[in-house]
Tab-separated table of C-alpha atoms in Angstrom:
chain	number	residue	atom	x	y	z
A	1	UNK	CA	125.923	100.619	70.648
A	2	UNK	CA	122.554	99.652	72.057
A	3	UNK	CA	119.923	102.355	72.027
A	4	UNK	CA	119.313	102.058	75.758
A	5	UNK	CA	121.976	101.124	78.278
A	6	UNK	CA	121.148	99.995	81.784
A	7	UNK	CA	123.518	98.402	84.281
A	8	UNK	CA	122.050	94.978	85.107
A	9	UNK	CA	123.522	94.969	88.622
A	10	UNK	CA	122.861	93.230	90.904
A	11	UNK	CA	122.597	96.163	93.263
A	12	UNK	CA	122.358	95.475	97.006
A	13	UNK	CA	121.530	98.198	99.508
A	14	UNK	CA	120.580	98.235	103.195
A	15	UNK	CA	116.998	98.979	104.180
A	16	UNK	CA	116.347	102.708	104.381
A	17	UNK	CA	118.996	103.660	101.820
A	18	UNK	CA	118.339	105.904	98.851
A	19	UNK	CA	118.554	103.924	95.637
A	20	UNK	CA	119.549	105.450	92.318
A	21	UNK	CA	118.804	103.551	89.122
A	22	UNK	CA	119.895	104.926	85.772
A	23	UNK	CA	119.611	104.505	82.044
A	24	UNK	CA	121.389	106.248	79.217
A	25	UNK	CA	120.190	106.388	75.659
A	26	UNK	CA	121.471	107.416	72.295
A	27	UNK	CA	118.316	108.236	70.330
A	28	UNK	CA	117.613	111.929	70.797
A	29	UNK	CA	114.107	111.399	69.410
A	30	UNK	CA	112.961	109.571	72.534
A	31	UNK	CA	110.397	111.709	74.285
A	32	UNK	CA	108.517	109.389	76.614
A	33	UNK	CA	110.208	107.646	79.478
A	34	UNK	CA	108.901	104.914	81.708
A	35	UNK	CA	110.083	102.900	84.672
A	36	UNK	CA	108.744	99.426	85.376
A	37	UNK	CA	109.196	97.182	88.385
A	38	UNK	CA	109.182	93.449	87.810
A	39	UNK	CA	108.997	90.896	90.569
A	40	UNK	CA	110.157	87.378	89.854
A	41	UNK	CA	107.696	85.476	87.646
A	42	UNK	CA	105.403	88.514	87.292
A	43	UNK	CA	104.781	91.007	84.509
A	44	UNK	CA	106.413	94.439	84.664
A	45	UNK	CA	104.383	96.956	86.669
A	46	UNK	CA	104.410	100.547	85.441
A	47	UNK	CA	105.833	102.763	88.197
A	48	UNK	CA	106.434	106.129	86.610
A	49	UNK	CA	105.785	107.766	83.292
A	50	UNK	CA	107.361	111.060	82.229
A	51	UNK	CA	107.328	113.129	79.106
A	52	UNK	CA	109.626	116.092	79.524
A	53	UNK	CA	112.929	116.833	81.172
A	54	UNK	CA	112.801	117.425	84.901
A	55	UNK	CA	111.610	115.577	87.967
A	56	UNK	CA	108.400	113.739	88.713
A	57	UNK	CA	107.660	112.519	92.199
A	58	UNK	CA	105.254	109.830	93.379
A	59	UNK	CA	105.550	108.840	97.013
A	60	UNK	CA	109.001	107.403	97.631
A	61	UNK	CA	109.795	107.359	93.901
A	62	UNK	CA	111.268	110.209	91.873
A	63	UNK	CA	111.873	109.960	88.142
A	64	UNK	CA	114.350	112.348	86.611
A	65	UNK	CA	114.915	113.010	82.927
A	66	UNK	CA	117.828	114.950	81.485
A	67	UNK	CA	117.319	115.050	77.743
A	68	UNK	CA	120.443	117.119	77.141
A	69	UNK	CA	122.567	114.351	78.642
A	70	UNK	CA	120.285	111.545	77.414
A	71	UNK	CA	120.115	110.228	80.932
A	72	UNK	CA	117.192	109.148	83.075
A	73	UNK	CA	117.107	108.138	86.715
A	74	UNK	CA	114.747	106.594	89.204
A	75	UNK	CA	115.335	107.366	92.868
A	76	UNK	CA	113.786	105.313	95.639
A	77	UNK	CA	113.813	106.905	99.074
A	78	UNK	CA	113.661	104.944	102.316
A	79	UNK	CA	114.054	101.687	100.426
A	80	UNK	CA	112.223	98.648	101.760
A	81	UNK	CA	112.824	94.923	101.311
A	82	UNK	CA	109.593	94.862	99.300
A	83	UNK	CA	111.338	97.091	96.738
A	84	UNK	CA	113.590	94.156	95.865
A	85	UNK	CA	112.845	93.511	92.196
A	86	UNK	CA	114.170	94.137	88.715
A	87	UNK	CA	113.680	97.702	87.502
A	88	UNK	CA	113.360	98.301	83.783
A	89	UNK	CA	113.550	101.601	81.986
A	90	UNK	CA	111.723	101.979	78.691
A	91	UNK	CA	111.390	104.819	76.249
A	92	UNK	CA	109.640	105.735	73.063
A	93	UNK	CA	109.521	108.415	70.401
A	94	UNK	CA	105.771	108.206	70.190
A	95	UNK	CA	102.748	108.091	72.381
A	96	UNK	CA	99.102	108.283	71.566
A	97	UNK	CA	97.008	108.882	74.669
A	98	UNK	CA	94.113	107.155	72.989
A	99	UNK	CA	95.922	104.020	71.899
A	100	UNK	CA	98.796	103.871	74.332
A	101	UNK	CA	102.400	102.868	73.907
A	102	UNK	CA	104.142	102.420	70.611
A	103	UNK	CA	107.592	101.085	69.784
A	104	UNK	CA	109.091	100.857	73.242
A	105	UNK	CA	112.801	100.319	73.700
A	106	UNK	CA	113.631	98.650	76.980
A	107	UNK	CA	116.800	98.615	79.026
A	108	UNK	CA	118.040	95.256	80.261
A	109	UNK	CA	116.809	95.884	83.780
A	110	UNK	CA	118.661	96.345	87.068
A	111	UNK	CA	118.184	93.753	89.768
A	112	UNK	CA	117.837	95.432	93.153
A	113	UNK	CA	118.035	93.732	96.538
A	114	UNK	CA	117.176	95.684	99.690
A	115	UNK	CA	118.661	93.940	102.708
A	116	UNK	CA	116.725	94.197	106.022
B	1	UNK	CA	123.497	91.096	71.772
B	2	UNK	CA	120.133	89.855	73.058
B	3	UNK	CA	117.885	91.677	70.619
B	4	UNK	CA	114.220	90.801	70.298
B	5	UNK	CA	112.155	91.973	67.360
B	6	UNK	CA	108.433	91.988	66.705
B	7	UNK	CA	106.571	92.132	63.459
B	8	UNK	CA	104.476	93.959	62.552
B	9	UNK	CA	104.957	97.018	64.726
B	10	UNK	CA	101.545	98.380	63.785
B	11	UNK	CA	98.474	96.594	62.461
B	12	UNK	CA	94.928	97.700	61.726
B	13	UNK	CA	92.343	95.069	60.927
B	14	UNK	CA	88.614	94.636	60.568
B	15	UNK	CA	86.559	93.047	63.287
B	16	UNK	CA	86.347	89.281	62.826
B	17	UNK	CA	89.692	88.819	61.126
B	18	UNK	CA	92.724	87.091	62.598
B	19	UNK	CA	96.051	88.763	63.166
B	20	UNK	CA	99.418	87.087	63.626
B	21	UNK	CA	102.241	88.776	65.539
B	22	UNK	CA	105.769	87.423	65.371
B	23	UNK	CA	108.393	87.621	68.081
B	24	UNK	CA	111.965	86.762	67.178
B	25	UNK	CA	115.153	86.567	69.183
B	26	UNK	CA	117.728	87.779	66.688
B	27	UNK	CA	121.025	86.730	68.158
B	28	UNK	CA	120.263	84.173	70.840
B	29	UNK	CA	118.173	81.097	71.409
B	30	UNK	CA	115.177	81.771	73.591
B	31	UNK	CA	113.930	78.704	75.380
B	32	UNK	CA	111.102	80.703	76.911
B	33	UNK	CA	109.067	83.547	75.478
B	34	UNK	CA	106.423	85.625	77.203
B	35	UNK	CA	103.494	87.515	75.737
B	36	UNK	CA	102.097	90.620	77.424
B	37	UNK	CA	99.444	93.179	76.635
B	38	UNK	CA	99.383	96.731	77.836
B	39	UNK	CA	96.569	99.258	77.926
B	40	UNK	CA	97.381	102.970	77.928
B	41	UNK	CA	99.586	103.987	80.842
B	42	UNK	CA	99.085	100.649	82.534
B	43	UNK	CA	101.372	97.806	83.509
B	44	UNK	CA	102.231	94.938	81.246
B	45	UNK	CA	99.805	92.088	81.826
B	46	UNK	CA	101.264	88.650	81.320
B	47	UNK	CA	99.085	86.685	78.937
B	48	UNK	CA	101.032	83.489	78.481
B	49	UNK	CA	104.391	81.798	78.761
B	50	UNK	CA	105.613	79.647	75.934
B	51	UNK	CA	108.426	77.147	75.976
B	52	UNK	CA	109.928	75.892	72.744
B	53	UNK	CA	108.325	72.689	71.603
B	54	UNK	CA	105.565	72.607	74.188
B	55	UNK	CA	102.136	74.114	74.710
B	56	UNK	CA	101.887	77.606	76.094
B	57	UNK	CA	100.799	78.213	79.666
B	58	UNK	CA	98.051	80.825	79.813
B	59	UNK	CA	97.330	83.171	82.689
B	60	UNK	CA	93.930	83.104	84.316
B	61	UNK	CA	91.334	84.920	82.286
B	62	UNK	CA	93.211	84.673	78.975
B	63	UNK	CA	91.324	82.621	76.385
B	64	UNK	CA	93.712	80.147	74.822
B	65	UNK	CA	91.415	79.569	71.834
B	66	UNK	CA	91.370	83.278	71.106
B	67	UNK	CA	95.070	83.966	71.610
B	68	UNK	CA	96.905	81.147	69.869
B	69	UNK	CA	100.588	80.881	70.692
B	70	UNK	CA	103.058	78.814	68.752
B	71	UNK	CA	106.698	78.575	69.829
B	72	UNK	CA	107.943	76.651	66.837
B	73	UNK	CA	111.649	77.232	67.226
B	74	UNK	CA	114.193	78.631	69.653
B	75	UNK	CA	114.077	81.990	67.896
B	76	UNK	CA	110.435	82.429	66.974
B	77	UNK	CA	107.138	82.614	68.798
B	78	UNK	CA	103.879	83.762	67.252
B	79	UNK	CA	100.712	85.118	68.805
B	80	UNK	CA	97.573	84.889	66.694
B	81	UNK	CA	94.576	86.923	67.771
B	82	UNK	CA	91.669	85.013	66.268
B	83	UNK	CA	88.403	86.698	65.305
B	84	UNK	CA	89.676	90.008	66.626
B	85	UNK	CA	87.216	92.496	68.093
B	86	UNK	CA	87.652	96.172	68.999
B	87	UNK	CA	88.205	95.270	72.661
B	88	UNK	CA	91.315	93.344	71.563
B	89	UNK	CA	92.882	96.630	70.474
B	90	UNK	CA	95.967	96.987	72.608
B	91	UNK	CA	99.727	97.018	72.674
B	92	UNK	CA	101.203	93.531	72.631
B	93	UNK	CA	104.777	92.962	73.823
B	94	UNK	CA	106.847	89.809	73.829
B	95	UNK	CA	109.964	89.027	75.770
B	96	UNK	CA	112.475	86.231	75.525
B	97	UNK	CA	114.650	84.503	78.037
B	98	UNK	CA	117.704	82.319	77.720
B	99	UNK	CA	117.713	78.914	79.348
B	100	UNK	CA	118.515	79.079	83.068
B	101	UNK	CA	118.742	82.864	83.064
B	102	UNK	CA	116.419	85.306	84.743
B	103	UNK	CA	116.846	88.313	82.460
B	104	UNK	CA	114.035	88.905	80.001
B	105	UNK	CA	114.726	90.802	76.800
B	106	UNK	CA	111.737	92.735	75.587
B	107	UNK	CA	110.601	93.355	72.044
B	108	UNK	CA	109.430	96.806	70.915
B	109	UNK	CA	105.770	95.856	70.916
B	110	UNK	CA	103.004	95.625	68.344
B	111	UNK	CA	100.084	97.999	68.373
B	112	UNK	CA	96.856	96.351	67.254
B	113	UNK	CA	93.830	98.399	66.299
B	114	UNK	CA	90.656	96.494	65.468
B	115	UNK	CA	88.012	98.510	63.676
């Protein structure tokens, strides 16, 4: 079993829909959870970063972490065609605010298409 | 399947020394590998794209003589940070892609600290 599972999609939704992207994990030591957005031929852009269980909101994006279920989600409200990209979850046991990330485990990524 | 490993996961070195980071695709043949660096809580910045058997393509602003990339085989790419300086301290991540596929498989990253 892979440490991080993420449905690769593709996922197609109409413009304006609420999108739910999810990852499950098996390593209970993961404490830091990240969501990246990657457009074709670009590097992954960090969207959200969370540490504890619960919700974190940033504009149209909400990241949710449920450590008891080992399940994380990213919700996109009022989805736009410009949200069409691959979304990657990543997680780590460690983080040093001075030095940054350490030993990330990535999901495979979910390809999202928002249809106008 | 589709596992990518990096070695070492953590390296500390003195200023002026060179550091080599390996990226391996463990169970598939990666025709293309990518090298990224990430500063704390920031996005992954693409440094270069390497195709097996050919020279790497560097992104604007990345010094090719400082960051040497060798993609010697379909399962191994190396990034050598030459004459490392403290400002090179960062988190370096590689990813690998199968021929004709879009999905990139990411390694766990290597943290470099230059003293």
